[in-house]
PDB file of C-alpha atoms in Angstrom:
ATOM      1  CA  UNK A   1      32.326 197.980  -2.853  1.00 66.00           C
ATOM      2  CA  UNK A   2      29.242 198.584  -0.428  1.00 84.00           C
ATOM      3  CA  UNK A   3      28.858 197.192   2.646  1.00 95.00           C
ATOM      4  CA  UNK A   4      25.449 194.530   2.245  1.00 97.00           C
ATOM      5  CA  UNK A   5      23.379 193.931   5.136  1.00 97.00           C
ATOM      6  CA  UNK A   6      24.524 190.607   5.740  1.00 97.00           C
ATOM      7  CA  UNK A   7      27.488 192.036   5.678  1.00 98.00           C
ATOM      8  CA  UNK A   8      26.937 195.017   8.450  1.00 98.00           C
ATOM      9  CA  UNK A   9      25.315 191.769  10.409  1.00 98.00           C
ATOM     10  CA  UNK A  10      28.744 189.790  10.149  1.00 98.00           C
ATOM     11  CA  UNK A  11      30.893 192.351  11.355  1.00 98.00           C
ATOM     12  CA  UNK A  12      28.804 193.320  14.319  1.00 98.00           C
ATOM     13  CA  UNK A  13      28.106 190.257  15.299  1.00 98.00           C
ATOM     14  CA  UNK A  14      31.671 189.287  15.079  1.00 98.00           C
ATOM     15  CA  UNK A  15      32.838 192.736  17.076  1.00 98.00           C
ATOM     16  CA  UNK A  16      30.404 192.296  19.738  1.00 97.00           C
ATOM     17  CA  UNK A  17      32.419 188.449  20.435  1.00 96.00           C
ATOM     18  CA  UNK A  18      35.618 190.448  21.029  1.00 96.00           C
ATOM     19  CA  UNK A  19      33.865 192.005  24.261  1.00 92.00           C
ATOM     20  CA  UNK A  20      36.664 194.392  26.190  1.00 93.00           C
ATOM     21  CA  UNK A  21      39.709 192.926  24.594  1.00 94.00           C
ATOM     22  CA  UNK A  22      39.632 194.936  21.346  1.00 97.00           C
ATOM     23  CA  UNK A  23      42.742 197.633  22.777  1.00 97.00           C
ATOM     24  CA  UNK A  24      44.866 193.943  23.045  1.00 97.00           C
ATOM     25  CA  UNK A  25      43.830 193.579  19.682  1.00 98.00           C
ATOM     26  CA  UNK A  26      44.339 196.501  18.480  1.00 97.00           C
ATOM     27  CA  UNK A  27      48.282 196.616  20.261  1.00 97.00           C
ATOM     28  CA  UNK A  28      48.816 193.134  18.742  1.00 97.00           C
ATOM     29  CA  UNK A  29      47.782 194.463  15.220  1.00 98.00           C
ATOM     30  CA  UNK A  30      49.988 197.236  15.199  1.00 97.00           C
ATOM     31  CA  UNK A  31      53.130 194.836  16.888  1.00 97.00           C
ATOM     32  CA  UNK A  32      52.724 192.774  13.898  1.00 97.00           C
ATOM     33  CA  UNK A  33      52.283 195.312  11.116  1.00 97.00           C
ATOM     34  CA  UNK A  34      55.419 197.567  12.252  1.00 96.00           C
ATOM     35  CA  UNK A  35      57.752 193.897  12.307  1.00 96.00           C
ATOM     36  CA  UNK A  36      55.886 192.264   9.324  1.00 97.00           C
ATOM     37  CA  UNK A  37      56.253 195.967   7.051  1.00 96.00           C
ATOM     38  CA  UNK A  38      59.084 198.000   8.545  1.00 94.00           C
ATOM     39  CA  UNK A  39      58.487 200.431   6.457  1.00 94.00           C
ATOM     40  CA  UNK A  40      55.376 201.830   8.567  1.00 95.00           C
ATOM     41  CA  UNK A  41      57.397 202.349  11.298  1.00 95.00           C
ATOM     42  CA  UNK A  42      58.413 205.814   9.712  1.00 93.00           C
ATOM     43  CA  UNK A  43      54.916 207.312  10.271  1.00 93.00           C
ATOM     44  CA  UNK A  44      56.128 206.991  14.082  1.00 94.00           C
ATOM     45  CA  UNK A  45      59.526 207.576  14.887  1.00 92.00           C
ATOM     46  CA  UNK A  46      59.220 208.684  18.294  1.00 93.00           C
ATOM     47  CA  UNK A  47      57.928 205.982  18.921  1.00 94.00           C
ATOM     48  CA  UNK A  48      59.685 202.579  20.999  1.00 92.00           C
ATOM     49  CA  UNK A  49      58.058 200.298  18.157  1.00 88.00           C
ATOM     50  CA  UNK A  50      58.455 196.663  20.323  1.00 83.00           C
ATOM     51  CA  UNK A  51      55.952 194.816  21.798  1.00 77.00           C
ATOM     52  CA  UNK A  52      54.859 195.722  25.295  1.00 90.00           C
ATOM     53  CA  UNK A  53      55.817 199.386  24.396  1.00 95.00           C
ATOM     54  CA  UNK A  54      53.346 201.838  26.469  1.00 96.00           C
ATOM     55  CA  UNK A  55      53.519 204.028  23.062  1.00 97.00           C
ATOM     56  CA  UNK A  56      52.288 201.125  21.173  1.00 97.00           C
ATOM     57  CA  UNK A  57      49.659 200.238  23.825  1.00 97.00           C
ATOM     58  CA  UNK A  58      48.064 203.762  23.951  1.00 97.00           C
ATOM     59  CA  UNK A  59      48.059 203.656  20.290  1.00 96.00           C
ATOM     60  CA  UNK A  60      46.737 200.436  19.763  1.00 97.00           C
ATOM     61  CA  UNK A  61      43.470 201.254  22.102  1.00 97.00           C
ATOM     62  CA  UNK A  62      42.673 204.279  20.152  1.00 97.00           C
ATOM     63  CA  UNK A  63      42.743 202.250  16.810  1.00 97.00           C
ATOM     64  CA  UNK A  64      40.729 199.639  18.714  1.00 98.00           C
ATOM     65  CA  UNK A  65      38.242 202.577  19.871  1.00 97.00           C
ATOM     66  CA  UNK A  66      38.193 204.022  16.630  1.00 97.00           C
ATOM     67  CA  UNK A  67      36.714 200.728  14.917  1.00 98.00           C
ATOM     68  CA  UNK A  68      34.222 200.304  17.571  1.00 98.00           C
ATOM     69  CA  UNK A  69      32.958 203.364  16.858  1.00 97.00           C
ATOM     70  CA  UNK A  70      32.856 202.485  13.061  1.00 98.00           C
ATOM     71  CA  UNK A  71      31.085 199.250  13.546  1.00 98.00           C
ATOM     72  CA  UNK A  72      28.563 201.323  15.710  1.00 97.00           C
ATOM     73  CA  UNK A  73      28.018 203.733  12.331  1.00 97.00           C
ATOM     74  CA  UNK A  74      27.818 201.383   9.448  1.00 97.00           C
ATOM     75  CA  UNK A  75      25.399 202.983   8.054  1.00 96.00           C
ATOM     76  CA  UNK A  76      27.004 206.361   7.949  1.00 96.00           C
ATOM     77  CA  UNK A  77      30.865 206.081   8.221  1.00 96.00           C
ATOM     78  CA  UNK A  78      32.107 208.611   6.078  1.00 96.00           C
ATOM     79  CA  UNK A  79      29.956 211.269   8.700  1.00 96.00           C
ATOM     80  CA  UNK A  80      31.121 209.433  11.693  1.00 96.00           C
ATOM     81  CA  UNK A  81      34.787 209.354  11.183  1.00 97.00           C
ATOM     82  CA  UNK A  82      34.742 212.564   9.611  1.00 97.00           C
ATOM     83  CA  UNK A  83      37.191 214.186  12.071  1.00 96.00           C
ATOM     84  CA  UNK A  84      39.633 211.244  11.612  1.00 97.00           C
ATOM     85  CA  UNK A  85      39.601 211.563   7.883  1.00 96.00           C
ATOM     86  CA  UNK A  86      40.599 214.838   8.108  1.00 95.00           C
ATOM     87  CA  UNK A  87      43.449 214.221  10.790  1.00 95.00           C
ATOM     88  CA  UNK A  88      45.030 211.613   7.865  1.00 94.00           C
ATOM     89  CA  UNK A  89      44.528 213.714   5.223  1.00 93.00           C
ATOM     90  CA  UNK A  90      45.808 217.038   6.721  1.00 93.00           C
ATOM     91  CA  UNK A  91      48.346 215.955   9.504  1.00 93.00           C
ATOM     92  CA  UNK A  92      49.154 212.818   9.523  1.00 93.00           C
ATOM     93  CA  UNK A  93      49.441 212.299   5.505  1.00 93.00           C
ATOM     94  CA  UNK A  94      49.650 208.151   5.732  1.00 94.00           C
ATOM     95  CA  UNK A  95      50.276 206.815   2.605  1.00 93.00           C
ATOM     96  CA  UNK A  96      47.317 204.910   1.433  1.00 93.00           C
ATOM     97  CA  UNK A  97      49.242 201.612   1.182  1.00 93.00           C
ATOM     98  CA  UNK A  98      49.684 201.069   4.946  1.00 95.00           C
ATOM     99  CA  UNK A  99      46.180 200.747   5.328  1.00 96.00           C
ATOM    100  CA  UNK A 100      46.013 197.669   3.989  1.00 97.00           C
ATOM    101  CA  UNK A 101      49.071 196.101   5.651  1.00 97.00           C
ATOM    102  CA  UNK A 102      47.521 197.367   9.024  1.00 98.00           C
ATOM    103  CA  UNK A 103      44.173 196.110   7.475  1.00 98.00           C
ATOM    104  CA  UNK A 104      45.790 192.326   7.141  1.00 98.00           C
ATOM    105  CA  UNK A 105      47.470 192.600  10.310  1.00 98.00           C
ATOM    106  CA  UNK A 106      44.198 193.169  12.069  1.00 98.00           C
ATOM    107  CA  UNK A 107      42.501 190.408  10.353  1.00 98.00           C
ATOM    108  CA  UNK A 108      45.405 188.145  11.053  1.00 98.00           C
ATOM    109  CA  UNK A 109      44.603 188.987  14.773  1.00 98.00           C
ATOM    110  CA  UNK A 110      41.333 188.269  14.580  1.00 98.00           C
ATOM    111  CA  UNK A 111      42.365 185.243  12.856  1.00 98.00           C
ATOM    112  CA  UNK A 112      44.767 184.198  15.448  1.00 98.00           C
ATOM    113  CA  UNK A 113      42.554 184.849  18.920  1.00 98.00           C
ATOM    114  CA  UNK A 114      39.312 184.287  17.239  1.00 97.00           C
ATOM    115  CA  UNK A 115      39.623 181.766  14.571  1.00 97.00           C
ATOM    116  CA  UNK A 116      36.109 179.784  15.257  1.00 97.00           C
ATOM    117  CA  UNK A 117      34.657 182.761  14.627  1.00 96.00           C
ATOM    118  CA  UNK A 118      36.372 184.211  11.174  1.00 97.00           C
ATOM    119  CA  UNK A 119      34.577 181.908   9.096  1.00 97.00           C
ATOM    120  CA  UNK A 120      35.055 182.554   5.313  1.00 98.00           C
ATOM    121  CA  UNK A 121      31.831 184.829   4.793  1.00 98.00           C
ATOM    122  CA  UNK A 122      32.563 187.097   8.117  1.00 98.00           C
ATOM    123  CA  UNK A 123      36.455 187.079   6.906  1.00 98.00           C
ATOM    124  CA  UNK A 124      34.840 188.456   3.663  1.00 98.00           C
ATOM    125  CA  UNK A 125      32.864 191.029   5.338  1.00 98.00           C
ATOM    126  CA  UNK A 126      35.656 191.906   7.893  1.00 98.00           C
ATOM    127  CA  UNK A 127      37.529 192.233   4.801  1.00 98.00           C
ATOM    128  CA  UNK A 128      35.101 194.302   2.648  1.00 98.00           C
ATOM    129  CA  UNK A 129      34.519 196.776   6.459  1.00 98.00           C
ATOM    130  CA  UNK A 130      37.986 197.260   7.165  1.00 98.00           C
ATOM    131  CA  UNK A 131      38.659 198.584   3.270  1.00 98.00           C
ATOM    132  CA  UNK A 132      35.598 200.911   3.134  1.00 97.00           C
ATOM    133  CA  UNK A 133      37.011 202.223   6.807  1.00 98.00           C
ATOM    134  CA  UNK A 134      40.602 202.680   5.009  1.00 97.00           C
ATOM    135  CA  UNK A 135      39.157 204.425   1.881  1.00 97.00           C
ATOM    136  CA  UNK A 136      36.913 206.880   4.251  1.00 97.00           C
ATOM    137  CA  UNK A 137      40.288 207.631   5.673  1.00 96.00           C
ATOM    138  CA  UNK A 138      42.106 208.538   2.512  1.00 95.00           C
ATOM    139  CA  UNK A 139      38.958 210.089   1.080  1.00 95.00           C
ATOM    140  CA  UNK A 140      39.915 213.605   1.447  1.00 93.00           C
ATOM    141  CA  UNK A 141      43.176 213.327   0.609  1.00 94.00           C
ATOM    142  CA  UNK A 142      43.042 215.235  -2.486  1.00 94.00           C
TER     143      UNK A 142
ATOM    144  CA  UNK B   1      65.962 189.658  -3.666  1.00 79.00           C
ATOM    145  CA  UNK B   2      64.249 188.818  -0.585  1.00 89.00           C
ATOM    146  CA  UNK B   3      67.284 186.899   2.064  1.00 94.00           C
ATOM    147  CA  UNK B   4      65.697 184.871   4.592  1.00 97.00           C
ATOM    148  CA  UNK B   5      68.183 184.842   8.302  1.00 98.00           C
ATOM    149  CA  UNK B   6      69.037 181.519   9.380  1.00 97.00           C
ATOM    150  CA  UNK B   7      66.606 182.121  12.317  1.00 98.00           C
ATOM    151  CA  UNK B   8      63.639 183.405  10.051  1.00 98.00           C
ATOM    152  CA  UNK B   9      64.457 179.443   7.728  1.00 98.00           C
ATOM    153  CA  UNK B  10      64.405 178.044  11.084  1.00 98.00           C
ATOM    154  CA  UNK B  11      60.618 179.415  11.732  1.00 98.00           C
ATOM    155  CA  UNK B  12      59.707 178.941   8.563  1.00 98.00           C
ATOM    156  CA  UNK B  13      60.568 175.589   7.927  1.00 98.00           C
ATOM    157  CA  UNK B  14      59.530 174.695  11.380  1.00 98.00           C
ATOM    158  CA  UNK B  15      55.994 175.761  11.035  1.00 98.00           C
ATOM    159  CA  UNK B  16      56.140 173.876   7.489  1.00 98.00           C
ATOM    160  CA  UNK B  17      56.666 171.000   9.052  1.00 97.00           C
ATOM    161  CA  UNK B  18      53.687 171.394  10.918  1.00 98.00           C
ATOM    162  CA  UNK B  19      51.350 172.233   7.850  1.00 98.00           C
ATOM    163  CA  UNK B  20      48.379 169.854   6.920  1.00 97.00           C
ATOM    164  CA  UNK B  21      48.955 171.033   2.971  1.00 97.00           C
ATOM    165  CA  UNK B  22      45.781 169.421   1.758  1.00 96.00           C
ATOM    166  CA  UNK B  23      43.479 170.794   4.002  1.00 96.00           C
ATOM    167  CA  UNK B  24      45.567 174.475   4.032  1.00 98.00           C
ATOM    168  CA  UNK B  25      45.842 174.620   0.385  1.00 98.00           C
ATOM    169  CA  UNK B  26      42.240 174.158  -0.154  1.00 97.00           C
ATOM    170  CA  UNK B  27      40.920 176.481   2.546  1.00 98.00           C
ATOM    171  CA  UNK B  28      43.484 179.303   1.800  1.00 98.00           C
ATOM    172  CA  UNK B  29      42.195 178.461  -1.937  1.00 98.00           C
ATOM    173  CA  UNK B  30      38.793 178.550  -0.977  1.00 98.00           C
ATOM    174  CA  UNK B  31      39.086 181.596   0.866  1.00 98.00           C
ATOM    175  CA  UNK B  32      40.592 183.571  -1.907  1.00 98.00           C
ATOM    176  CA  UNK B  33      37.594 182.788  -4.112  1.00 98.00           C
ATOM    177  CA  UNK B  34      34.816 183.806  -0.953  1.00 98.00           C
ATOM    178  CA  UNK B  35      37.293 187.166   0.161  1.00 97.00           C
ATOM    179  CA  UNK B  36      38.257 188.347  -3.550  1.00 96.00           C
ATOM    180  CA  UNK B  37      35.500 187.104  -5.607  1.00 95.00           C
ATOM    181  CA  UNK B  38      37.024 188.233  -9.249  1.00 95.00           C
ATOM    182  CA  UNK B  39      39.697 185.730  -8.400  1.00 95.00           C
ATOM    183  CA  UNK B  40      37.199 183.310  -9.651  1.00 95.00           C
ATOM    184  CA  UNK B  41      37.562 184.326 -13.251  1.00 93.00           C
ATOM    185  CA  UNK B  42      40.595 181.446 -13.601  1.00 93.00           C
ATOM    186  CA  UNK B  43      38.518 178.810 -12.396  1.00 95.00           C
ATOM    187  CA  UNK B  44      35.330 178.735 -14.896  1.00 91.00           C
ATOM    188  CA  UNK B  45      35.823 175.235 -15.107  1.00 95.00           C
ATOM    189  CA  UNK B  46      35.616 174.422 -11.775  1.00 96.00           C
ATOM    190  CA  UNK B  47      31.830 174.116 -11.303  1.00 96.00           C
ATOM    191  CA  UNK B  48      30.207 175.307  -8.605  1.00 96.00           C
ATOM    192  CA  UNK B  49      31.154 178.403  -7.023  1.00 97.00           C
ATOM    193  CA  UNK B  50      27.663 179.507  -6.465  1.00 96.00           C
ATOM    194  CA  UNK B  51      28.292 180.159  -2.184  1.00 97.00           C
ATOM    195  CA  UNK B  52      30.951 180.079   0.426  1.00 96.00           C
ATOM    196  CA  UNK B  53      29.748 176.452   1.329  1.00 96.00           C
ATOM    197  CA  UNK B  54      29.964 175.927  -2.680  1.00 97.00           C
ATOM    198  CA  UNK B  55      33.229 176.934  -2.912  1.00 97.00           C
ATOM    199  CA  UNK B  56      34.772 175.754   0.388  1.00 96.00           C
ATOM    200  CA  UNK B  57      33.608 171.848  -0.584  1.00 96.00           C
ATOM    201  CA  UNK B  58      34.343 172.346  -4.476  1.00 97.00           C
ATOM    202  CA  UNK B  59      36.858 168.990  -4.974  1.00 97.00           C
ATOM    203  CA  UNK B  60      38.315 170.974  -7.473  1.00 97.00           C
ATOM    204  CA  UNK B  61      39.369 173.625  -5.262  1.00 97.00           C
ATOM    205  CA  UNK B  62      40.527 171.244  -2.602  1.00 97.00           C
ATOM    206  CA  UNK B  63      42.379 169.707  -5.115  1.00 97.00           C
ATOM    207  CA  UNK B  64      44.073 172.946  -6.431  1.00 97.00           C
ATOM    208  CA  UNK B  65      44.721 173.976  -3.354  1.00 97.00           C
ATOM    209  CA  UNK B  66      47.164 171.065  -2.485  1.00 97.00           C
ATOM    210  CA  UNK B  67      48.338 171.783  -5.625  1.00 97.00           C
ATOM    211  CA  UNK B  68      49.792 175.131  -5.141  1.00 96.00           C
ATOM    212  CA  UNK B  69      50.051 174.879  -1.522  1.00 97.00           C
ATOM    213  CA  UNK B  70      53.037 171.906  -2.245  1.00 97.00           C
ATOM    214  CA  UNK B  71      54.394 173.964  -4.455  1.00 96.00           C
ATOM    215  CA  UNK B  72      54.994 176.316  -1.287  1.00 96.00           C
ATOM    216  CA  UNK B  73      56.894 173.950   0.088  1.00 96.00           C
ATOM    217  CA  UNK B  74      59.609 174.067  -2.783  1.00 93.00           C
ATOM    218  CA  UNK B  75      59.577 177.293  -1.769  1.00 95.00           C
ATOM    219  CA  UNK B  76      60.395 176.065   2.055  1.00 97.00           C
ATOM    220  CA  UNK B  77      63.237 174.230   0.669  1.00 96.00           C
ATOM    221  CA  UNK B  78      64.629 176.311  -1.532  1.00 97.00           C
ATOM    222  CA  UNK B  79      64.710 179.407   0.265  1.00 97.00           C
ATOM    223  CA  UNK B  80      68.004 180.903  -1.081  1.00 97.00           C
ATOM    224  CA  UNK B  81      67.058 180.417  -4.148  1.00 97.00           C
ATOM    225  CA  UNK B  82      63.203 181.294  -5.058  1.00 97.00           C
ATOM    226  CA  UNK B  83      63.068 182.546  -8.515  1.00 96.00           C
ATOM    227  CA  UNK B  84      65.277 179.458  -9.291  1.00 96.00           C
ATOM    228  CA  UNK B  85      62.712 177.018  -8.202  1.00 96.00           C
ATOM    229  CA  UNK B  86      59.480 179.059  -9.764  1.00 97.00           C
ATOM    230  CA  UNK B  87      61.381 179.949 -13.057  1.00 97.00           C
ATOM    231  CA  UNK B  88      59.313 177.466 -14.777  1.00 97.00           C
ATOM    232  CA  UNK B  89      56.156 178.154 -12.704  1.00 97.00           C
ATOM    233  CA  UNK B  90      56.122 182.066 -13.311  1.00 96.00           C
ATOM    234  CA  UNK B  91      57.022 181.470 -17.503  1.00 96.00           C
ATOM    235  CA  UNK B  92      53.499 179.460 -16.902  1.00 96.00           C
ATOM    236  CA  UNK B  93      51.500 181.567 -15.636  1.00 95.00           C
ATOM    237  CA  UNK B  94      52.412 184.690 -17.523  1.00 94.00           C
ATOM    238  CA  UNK B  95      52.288 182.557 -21.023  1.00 94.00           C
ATOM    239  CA  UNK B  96      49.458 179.777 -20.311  1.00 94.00           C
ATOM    240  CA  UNK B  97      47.748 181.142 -17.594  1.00 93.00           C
ATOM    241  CA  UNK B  98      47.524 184.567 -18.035  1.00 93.00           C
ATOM    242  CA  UNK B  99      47.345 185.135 -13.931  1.00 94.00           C
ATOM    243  CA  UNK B 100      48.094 189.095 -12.892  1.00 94.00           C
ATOM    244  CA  UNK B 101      50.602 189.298 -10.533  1.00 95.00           C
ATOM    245  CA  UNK B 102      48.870 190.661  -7.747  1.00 95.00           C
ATOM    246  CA  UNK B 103      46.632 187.070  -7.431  1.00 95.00           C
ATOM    247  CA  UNK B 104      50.047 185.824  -5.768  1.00 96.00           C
ATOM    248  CA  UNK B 105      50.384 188.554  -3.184  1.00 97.00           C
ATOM    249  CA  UNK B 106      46.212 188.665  -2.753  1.00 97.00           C
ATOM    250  CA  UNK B 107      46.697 184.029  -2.132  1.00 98.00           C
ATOM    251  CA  UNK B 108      49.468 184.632   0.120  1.00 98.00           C
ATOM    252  CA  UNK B 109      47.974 187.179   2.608  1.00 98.00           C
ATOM    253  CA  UNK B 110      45.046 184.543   2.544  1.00 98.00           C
ATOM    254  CA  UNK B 111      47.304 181.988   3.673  1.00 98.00           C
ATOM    255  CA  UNK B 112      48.694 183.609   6.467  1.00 98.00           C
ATOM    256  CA  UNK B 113      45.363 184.796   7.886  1.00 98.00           C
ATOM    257  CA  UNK B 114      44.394 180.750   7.878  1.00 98.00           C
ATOM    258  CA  UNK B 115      47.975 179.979   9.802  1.00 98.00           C
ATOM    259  CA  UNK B 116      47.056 182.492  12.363  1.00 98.00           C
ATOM    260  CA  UNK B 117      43.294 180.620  12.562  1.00 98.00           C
ATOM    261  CA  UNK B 118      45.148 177.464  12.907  1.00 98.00           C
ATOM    262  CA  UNK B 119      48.071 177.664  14.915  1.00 98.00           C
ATOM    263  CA  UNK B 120      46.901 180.605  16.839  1.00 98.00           C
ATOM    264  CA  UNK B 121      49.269 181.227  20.479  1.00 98.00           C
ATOM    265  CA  UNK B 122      52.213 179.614  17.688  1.00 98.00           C
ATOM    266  CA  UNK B 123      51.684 182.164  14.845  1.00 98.00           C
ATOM    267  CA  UNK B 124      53.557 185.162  16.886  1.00 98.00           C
ATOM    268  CA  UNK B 125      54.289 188.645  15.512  1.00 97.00           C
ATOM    269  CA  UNK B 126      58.112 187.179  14.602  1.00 97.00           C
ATOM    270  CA  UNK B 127      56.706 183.789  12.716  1.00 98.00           C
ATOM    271  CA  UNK B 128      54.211 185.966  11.059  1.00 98.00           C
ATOM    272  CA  UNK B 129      57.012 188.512   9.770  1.00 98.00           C
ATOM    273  CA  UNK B 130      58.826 185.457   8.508  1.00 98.00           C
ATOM    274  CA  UNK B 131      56.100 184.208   6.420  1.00 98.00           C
ATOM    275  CA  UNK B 132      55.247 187.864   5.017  1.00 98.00           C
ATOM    276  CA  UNK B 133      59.082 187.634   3.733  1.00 98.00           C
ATOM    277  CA  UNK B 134      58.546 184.041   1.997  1.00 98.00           C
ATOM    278  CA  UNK B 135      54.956 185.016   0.635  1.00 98.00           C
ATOM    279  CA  UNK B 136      56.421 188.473  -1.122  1.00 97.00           C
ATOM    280  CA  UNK B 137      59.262 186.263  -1.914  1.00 97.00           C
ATOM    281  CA  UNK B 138      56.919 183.595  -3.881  1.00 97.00           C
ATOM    282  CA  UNK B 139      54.890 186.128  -5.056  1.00 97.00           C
ATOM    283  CA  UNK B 140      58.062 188.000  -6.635  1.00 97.00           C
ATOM    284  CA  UNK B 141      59.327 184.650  -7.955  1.00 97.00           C
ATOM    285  CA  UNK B 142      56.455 183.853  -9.895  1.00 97.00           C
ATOM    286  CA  UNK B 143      56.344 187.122 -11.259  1.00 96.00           C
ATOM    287  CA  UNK B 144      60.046 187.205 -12.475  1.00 96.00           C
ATOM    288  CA  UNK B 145      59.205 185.925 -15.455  1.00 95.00           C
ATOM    289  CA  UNK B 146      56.529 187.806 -16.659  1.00 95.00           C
ATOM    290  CA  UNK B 147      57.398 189.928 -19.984  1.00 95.00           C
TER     291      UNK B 147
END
């Protein structure tokens, strides 16, 4: 499931609305993924897992950084998050489940701050960019 | 079996209560066939799904859509007992219908992402967590019966 041009153009376009907020975004995403699937809370049990958590926070910009970078590189995203493919597959070992719970969680974000905006062909794309980023991810797991 | 706190019934049935089910059902409907295109293949005779415009306007969807979103809300009242109230509906869609399981979970994560677009500030972490539980819960009900 390629990403089409229109659909490189959706998610950009959409990205580039979110203008500095994307590490809120990012927090809120994880907030609602770690209450809505308790489960994923296990991949970080040092962690203080509520809302307003400094932990969280920290995490939830580098996520947010992460897939600014990817919508940056659609055209080569294996290559550019190479590094971060590897960290999953050798370190961090994430079942590849959670990615889509933390997949809907970000879209339900989106949804929720930026809902004139998620029509149904960009939620499609968002949808279609933030599965391709979670298969990269698990790509090298075995 | 999926048990719902008093406070999560609370949220739940709050935000139901809030819920334009026509116009939900058929967006969250709509949606599904625009996000998860193979979705169409239980609709041939629904005419024209050619677009996301197409599909979004479809009467047919629309009028699906209020269909199954109503049937959510026997879900809202019958929270403590969910494979109760879909017995009937999950023998029909294994037997007439022929619908894999995993449309239900695939239509209910739809539906939340258009409660977050519409109730925004309202649709917090916590009522969002709720919902997840009565989706999976539908989901599961309607595939109880499946043999």
């Amino acid at each position: 499931m390629a990403l089409s041009a229109e659909d490189k153009c959706n998610v950009k376009e959409f990205w580039e609305k979110l203008g500095e907020n994307t590490h809120v975004y990012g927090t809120e995403a994880l907030v609602r993924t770690f209450l809505s699937f308790p489960a994923t809370k296990t991949y970080f049990p040092h962690f203080d897992h509520s809302s307003g958590s400094p932990q969280v926070q920290a995490h939830g910009k580098k996520l947010a950084a992460a897939l600014t970078l990817a919508v940056s590189r659609l055209d080569d995203l294996p290559e550019a998050l190479s590094s971060l493919s590897d960290l999953h597959a050798h370190r961090l070992k994430v079942d590849p489940t959670n990615f889509k719970f933390l997949s809907h969680c970000l879209l339900v974000t989106l949804a929720r701050h930026h809902p004139g905006n998620l029509n149904p062909e960009v939620h499609a794309s968002l949808d279609k960019f933030l599965s391709y980023v979670s298969s990269v991810l698990t790509s090298k797991y075995r | 079996m999926v048990h719902f706190t008093a406070e999560e019934k609370s949220t739940i049935t709050s935000l139901w209560g809030k819920v334009n089910v026509e116009e939900t059902g058929g967006e969250a409907l709509g949606r599904l066939l625009v996000v998860y295109p193979w979705t169409q293949r239980f609709f041939d005779s629904f005419g024209n799904l050619s677009s996301p415009s197409a599909i979004l306007g479809n009467p047919k969807v629309k009028a699906h859509g209020k269909k199954v979103l109503t049937s959510l809300g026997d879900a809202v009242k019958n929270l403590d007992n969910l494979k109760g109230a879909f017995s009937k509906l999950s023998e029909l869609h294994c037997d007439k219908l022929h619908v894999d399981p995993e449309n239900f979970r695939l239509l209910g994560n739809v539906l939340i992402v258009v409660l977050a677009a519409h109730f925004g500030k309202e649709f917090t972490p916590e009522v969002q967590a709720a919902w997840q539980k009565l989706v999976t819960g539908v989901a599961s009900a309607l595939a109880h019966k499946y043999h």
